[in-house]
């Protein structure tokens, strides 16, 4: 179970980089410049397993390796199964292709009217504004285009995306993603948000980002000011394990919150990372302490080379069952499968309805006990004594 003491075990510090001046360490550009991006660099700091070593050799033309020093410190270098390690260090299994795995598992390419803009749902769009992230998740659903390791050659042109949104009045919600939008410079981000704000039919802007986890140093007062000025903006962060919820992350989330930004979290269900109730419960509790509302848990998309990280759908359902009723309702995310081929997100829920008829519904609670709720179809009028009513009112 992570962690034993919820408040005292929050990680903090420079770890392997204790010799680096604090100013550098706290500078997000320094963190980016000093990312670990090669097997040779990894080996300077840790012993790679055979599987990892072989995985690194392939990463150059699959999905680049990049880990910020800050995030690297969270890895338990003695534990080959460390849940942080499994998320960011490549493994040889990435080169396997399981049946049904695909390069575009949620069918984004066929609902992309202009490059970088996915219009799948009636009233909202996904706007991919960059192909770069602070660090790369090995199970990335967009590894075909992110990090530029494959032949995709993604060059989203912000102006054509903006033009599409301006011309489509049915779009009221724009979700910025990528890549990671918070990797854009302050100037570029401010420009983009201002342009979106200027469109009358855009009611709602949100940003999907893992920057607060990979690079909390990026959440500067200047960035917060931009987000505050162009708000309301909602932000979805992406964390999978309670070990990621450090003091630095807590502070970054607080700064965002205090700038008026509601925060949600999206997790991906990953084998030997977070595929059990105890880890998830600890994670969602920490999220609430950081003012982050758990939003979605995704069944891992059928992205090529991810079978070693894919957990069972049944496990996802068991996690939701293990949370509902057992802890705060605010802590419970929606478990979804993003349907292959472009069907969108479909909720997957435990079954709480045992039976439903014309006259009753039999429901099961979190303890497994059954309850009956009568379904009343039409009521019989009750005769009131007029005087009684008058008396009641005059009291
Ligand atoms: C996830 C997603 C959205 C947003 O979905 P919500 O359920 O509203 O959070 C919008 N467009 C695309 C293409 C998506 O994948």
PDB file of N, CA and C in Angstrom, residues 231-281:
ATOM      1  N   UNK A 231      -9.188  32.742 -18.545  1.00  0.00           N
ATOM      2  CA  UNK A 231     -10.132  31.756 -18.019  1.00  0.00           C
ATOM      3  C   UNK A 231     -11.578  32.113 -18.293  1.00  0.00           C
ATOM      4  N   UNK A 232     -12.538  31.260 -17.982  1.00  0.00           N
ATOM      5  CA  UNK A 232     -12.329  29.972 -17.323  1.00  0.00           C
ATOM      6  C   UNK A 232     -11.656  28.928 -18.215  1.00  0.00           C
ATOM      7  N   UNK A 233     -10.638  28.321 -17.636  1.00  0.00           N
ATOM      8  CA  UNK A 233      -9.949  27.208 -18.293  1.00  0.00           C
ATOM      9  C   UNK A 233      -9.911  26.043 -17.300  1.00  0.00           C
ATOM     10  N   UNK A 234     -10.261  24.886 -17.786  1.00  0.00           N
ATOM     11  CA  UNK A 234     -10.185  23.686 -16.944  1.00  0.00           C
ATOM     12  C   UNK A 234      -8.966  22.884 -17.373  1.00  0.00           C
ATOM     13  N   UNK A 235      -8.317  22.255 -16.398  1.00  0.00           N
ATOM     14  CA  UNK A 235      -7.119  21.480 -16.721  1.00  0.00           C
ATOM     15  C   UNK A 235      -7.292  20.030 -16.258  1.00  0.00           C
ATOM     16  N   UNK A 236      -6.979  19.103 -17.161  1.00  0.00           N
ATOM     17  CA  UNK A 236      -6.921  17.679 -16.791  1.00  0.00           C
ATOM     18  C   UNK A 236      -5.472  17.261 -16.718  1.00  0.00           C
ATOM     19  N   UNK A 237      -5.045  16.821 -15.538  1.00  0.00           N
ATOM     20  CA  UNK A 237      -3.693  16.298 -15.418  1.00  0.00           C
ATOM     21  C   UNK A 237      -3.745  14.782 -15.629  1.00  0.00           C
ATOM     22  N   UNK A 238      -2.587  14.161 -15.681  1.00  0.00           N
ATOM     23  CA  UNK A 238      -2.547  12.713 -15.930  1.00  0.00           C
ATOM     24  C   UNK A 238      -1.578  12.082 -14.942  1.00  0.00           C
ATOM     25  N   UNK A 239      -2.113  11.465 -13.899  1.00  0.00           N
ATOM     26  CA  UNK A 239      -1.257  10.736 -12.973  1.00  0.00           C
ATOM     27  C   UNK A 239      -1.805   9.341 -12.757  1.00  0.00           C
ATOM     28  N   UNK A 240      -0.904   8.392 -12.550  1.00  0.00           N
ATOM     29  CA  UNK A 240      -1.302   6.986 -12.463  1.00  0.00           C
ATOM     30  C   UNK A 240      -1.020   6.345 -11.116  1.00  0.00           C
ATOM     31  N   UNK A 241      -0.118   6.949 -10.356  1.00  0.00           N
ATOM     32  CA  UNK A 241       0.319   6.273  -9.137  1.00  0.00           C
ATOM     33  C   UNK A 241       0.550   7.297  -8.025  1.00  0.00           C
ATOM     34  N   UNK A 242       0.207   6.931  -6.775  1.00  0.00           N
ATOM     35  CA  UNK A 242       0.362   7.916  -5.679  1.00  0.00           C
ATOM     36  C   UNK A 242       1.789   8.416  -5.495  1.00  0.00           C
ATOM     37  N   UNK A 243       2.779   7.601  -5.899  1.00  0.00           N
ATOM     38  CA  UNK A 243       4.172   8.062  -5.755  1.00  0.00           C
ATOM     39  C   UNK A 243       4.451   9.319  -6.573  1.00  0.00           C
ATOM     40  N   UNK A 244       3.608   9.559  -7.588  1.00  0.00           N
ATOM     41  CA  UNK A 244       3.805  10.760  -8.413  1.00  0.00           C
ATOM     42  C   UNK A 244       3.337  12.030  -7.698  1.00  0.00           C
ATOM     43  N   UNK A 245       2.520  11.840  -6.668  1.00  0.00           N
ATOM     44  CA  UNK A 245       1.933  13.018  -6.005  1.00  0.00           C
ATOM     45  C   UNK A 245       2.881  13.540  -4.937  1.00  0.00           C
ATOM     46  N   UNK A 246       3.841  14.328  -5.358  1.00  0.00           N
ATOM     47  CA  UNK A 246       4.874  14.858  -4.460  1.00  0.00           C
ATOM     48  C   UNK A 246       4.489  16.244  -3.954  1.00  0.00           C
ATOM     49  N   UNK A 247       5.306  16.756  -3.067  1.00  0.00           N
ATOM     50  CA  UNK A 247       5.087  18.122  -2.579  1.00  0.00           C
ATOM     51  C   UNK A 247       5.159  19.127  -3.722  1.00  0.00           C
ATOM     52  N   UNK A 248       6.086  18.881  -4.664  1.00  0.00           N
ATOM     53  CA  UNK A 248       6.240  19.787  -5.802  1.00  0.00           C
ATOM     54  C   UNK A 248       4.965  19.809  -6.641  1.00  0.00           C
ATOM     55  N   UNK A 249       4.395  18.615  -6.846  1.00  0.00           N
ATOM     56  CA  UNK A 249       3.174  18.516  -7.640  1.00  0.00           C
ATOM     57  C   UNK A 249       2.009  19.170  -6.889  1.00  0.00           C
ATOM     58  N   UNK A 250       1.972  18.928  -5.597  1.00  0.00           N
ATOM     59  CA  UNK A 250       0.911  19.510  -4.784  1.00  0.00           C
ATOM     60  C   UNK A 250       0.940  21.035  -4.900  1.00  0.00           C
ATOM     61  N   UNK A 251       2.152  21.573  -4.839  1.00  0.00           N
ATOM     62  CA  UNK A 251       2.307  23.028  -4.927  1.00  0.00           C
ATOM     63  C   UNK A 251       1.870  23.525  -6.312  1.00  0.00           C
ATOM     64  N   UNK A 252       2.272  22.799  -7.347  1.00  0.00           N
ATOM     65  CA  UNK A 252       1.894  23.199  -8.714  1.00  0.00           C
ATOM     66  C   UNK A 252       0.371  23.178  -8.861  1.00  0.00           C
ATOM     67  N   UNK A 253      -0.270  22.150  -8.342  1.00  0.00           N
ATOM     68  CA  UNK A 253      -1.732  22.052  -8.439  1.00  0.00           C
ATOM     69  C   UNK A 253      -2.382  23.187  -7.658  1.00  0.00           C
ATOM     70  N   UNK A 254      -1.820  23.508  -6.513  1.00  0.00           N
ATOM     71  CA  UNK A 254      -2.387  24.596  -5.712  1.00  0.00           C
ATOM     72  C   UNK A 254      -2.285  25.921  -6.469  1.00  0.00           C
ATOM     73  N   UNK A 255      -1.143  26.139  -7.095  1.00  0.00           N
ATOM     74  CA  UNK A 255      -0.993  27.400  -7.841  1.00  0.00           C
ATOM     75  C   UNK A 255      -2.034  27.503  -8.950  1.00  0.00           C
ATOM     76  N   UNK A 256      -2.283  26.383  -9.612  1.00  0.00           N
ATOM     77  CA  UNK A 256      -3.292  26.379 -10.672  1.00  0.00           C
ATOM     78  C   UNK A 256      -4.676  26.624 -10.079  1.00  0.00           C
ATOM     79  N   UNK A 257      -4.966  25.910  -8.998  1.00  0.00           N
ATOM     80  CA  UNK A 257      -6.266  26.072  -8.342  1.00  0.00           C
ATOM     81  C   UNK A 257      -6.504  27.514  -7.914  1.00  0.00           C
ATOM     82  N   UNK A 258      -5.483  28.094  -7.310  1.00  0.00           N
ATOM     83  CA  UNK A 258      -5.632  29.453  -6.794  1.00  0.00           C
ATOM     84  C   UNK A 258      -5.757  30.461  -7.930  1.00  0.00           C
ATOM     85  N   UNK A 259      -5.442  30.044  -9.149  1.00  0.00           N
ATOM     86  CA  UNK A 259      -5.654  30.917 -10.313  1.00  0.00           C
ATOM     87  C   UNK A 259      -7.027  30.663 -10.929  1.00  0.00           C
ATOM     88  N   UNK A 260      -7.847  29.932 -10.222  1.00  0.00           N
ATOM     89  CA  UNK A 260      -9.229  29.745 -10.675  1.00  0.00           C
ATOM     90  C   UNK A 260      -9.402  28.601 -11.662  1.00  0.00           C
ATOM     91  N   UNK A 261      -8.472  27.671 -11.668  1.00  0.00           N
ATOM     92  CA  UNK A 261      -8.543  26.573 -12.625  1.00  0.00           C
ATOM     93  C   UNK A 261      -9.012  25.287 -11.940  1.00  0.00           C
ATOM     94  N   UNK A 262     -10.206  24.814 -12.299  1.00  0.00           N
ATOM     95  CA  UNK A 262     -10.633  23.523 -11.762  1.00  0.00           C
ATOM     96  C   UNK A 262      -9.763  22.414 -12.351  1.00  0.00           C
ATOM     97  N   UNK A 263      -9.362  21.467 -11.502  1.00  0.00           N
ATOM     98  CA  UNK A 263      -8.451  20.413 -11.934  1.00  0.00           C
ATOM     99  C   UNK A 263      -9.125  19.044 -11.883  1.00  0.00           C
ATOM    100  N   UNK A 264      -8.896  18.275 -12.947  1.00  0.00           N
ATOM    101  CA  UNK A 264      -9.349  16.887 -12.970  1.00  0.00           C
ATOM    102  C   UNK A 264      -8.145  15.998 -13.241  1.00  0.00           C
ATOM    103  N   UNK A 265      -8.308  14.704 -13.016  1.00  0.00           N
ATOM    104  CA  UNK A 265      -7.213  13.779 -13.313  1.00  0.00           C
ATOM    105  C   UNK A 265      -7.702  12.653 -14.205  1.00  0.00           C
ATOM    106  N   UNK A 266      -6.853  12.286 -15.164  1.00  0.00           N
ATOM    107  CA  UNK A 266      -7.109  11.108 -15.973  1.00  0.00           C
ATOM    108  C   UNK A 266      -5.995  10.108 -15.689  1.00  0.00           C
ATOM    109  N   UNK A 267      -6.377   8.861 -15.427  1.00  0.00           N
ATOM    110  CA  UNK A 267      -5.401   7.789 -15.233  1.00  0.00           C
ATOM    111  C   UNK A 267      -5.607   6.771 -16.324  1.00  0.00           C
ATOM    112  N   UNK A 268      -4.526   6.075 -16.654  1.00  0.00           N
ATOM    113  CA  UNK A 268      -4.643   4.922 -17.534  1.00  0.00           C
ATOM    114  C   UNK A 268      -4.388   3.691 -16.671  1.00  0.00           C
ATOM    115  N   UNK A 269      -5.277   2.722 -16.788  1.00  0.00           N
ATOM    116  CA  UNK A 269      -5.119   1.485 -16.032  1.00  0.00           C
ATOM    117  C   UNK A 269      -3.949   0.712 -16.624  1.00  0.00           C
ATOM    118  N   UNK A 270      -2.903   0.481 -15.828  1.00  0.00           N
ATOM    119  CA  UNK A 270      -1.684  -0.141 -16.341  1.00  0.00           C
ATOM    120  C   UNK A 270      -1.255  -1.306 -15.459  1.00  0.00           C
ATOM    121  N   UNK A 271      -0.908  -2.390 -16.122  1.00  0.00           N
ATOM    122  CA  UNK A 271      -0.496  -3.606 -15.421  1.00  0.00           C
ATOM    123  C   UNK A 271       0.755  -3.349 -14.588  1.00  0.00           C
ATOM    124  N   UNK A 272       0.722  -3.797 -13.362  1.00  0.00           N
ATOM    125  CA  UNK A 272       1.813  -3.649 -12.405  1.00  0.00           C
ATOM    126  C   UNK A 272       2.194  -2.178 -12.153  1.00  0.00           C
ATOM    127  N   UNK A 273       1.277  -1.273 -12.461  1.00  0.00           N
ATOM    128  CA  UNK A 273       1.473   0.126 -12.093  1.00  0.00           C
ATOM    129  C   UNK A 273       0.358   0.515 -11.123  1.00  0.00           C
ATOM    130  N   UNK A 274      -0.867   0.361 -11.584  1.00  0.00           N
ATOM    131  CA  UNK A 274      -1.989   0.808 -10.753  1.00  0.00           C
ATOM    132  C   UNK A 274      -3.202  -0.105 -10.881  1.00  0.00           C
ATOM    133  N   UNK A 275      -2.969  -1.374 -11.230  1.00  0.00           N
ATOM    134  CA  UNK A 275      -4.121  -2.251 -11.463  1.00  0.00           C
ATOM    135  C   UNK A 275      -4.566  -2.970 -10.191  1.00  0.00           C
ATOM    136  N   UNK A 276      -4.674  -2.212  -9.111  1.00  0.00           N
ATOM    137  CA  UNK A 276      -5.315  -2.775  -7.921  1.00  0.00           C
ATOM    138  C   UNK A 276      -5.954  -1.672  -7.080  1.00  0.00           C
ATOM    139  N   UNK A 277      -6.929  -2.090  -6.276  1.00  0.00           N
ATOM    140  CA  UNK A 277      -7.744  -1.121  -5.538  1.00  0.00           C
ATOM    141  C   UNK A 277      -6.910  -0.301  -4.547  1.00  0.00           C
ATOM    142  N   UNK A 278      -5.983  -0.941  -3.843  1.00  0.00           N
ATOM    143  CA  UNK A 278      -5.227  -0.200  -2.827  1.00  0.00           C
ATOM    144  C   UNK A 278      -4.448   0.974  -3.422  1.00  0.00           C
ATOM    145  N   UNK A 279      -3.769   0.712  -4.536  1.00  0.00           N
ATOM    146  CA  UNK A 279      -2.983   1.772  -5.171  1.00  0.00           C
ATOM    147  C   UNK A 279      -3.910   2.880  -5.673  1.00  0.00           C
ATOM    148  N   UNK A 280      -4.998   2.482  -6.313  1.00  0.00           N
ATOM    149  CA  UNK A 280      -5.920   3.487  -6.855  1.00  0.00           C
ATOM    150  C   UNK A 280      -6.576   4.303  -5.744  1.00  0.00           C
ATOM    151  N   UNK A 281      -6.913   3.625  -4.646  1.00  0.00           N
ATOM    152  CA  UNK A 281      -7.552   4.340  -3.547  1.00  0.00           C
ATOM    153  C   UNK A 281      -6.579   5.365  -2.967  1.00  0.00           C
TER     154      UNK A 281
END
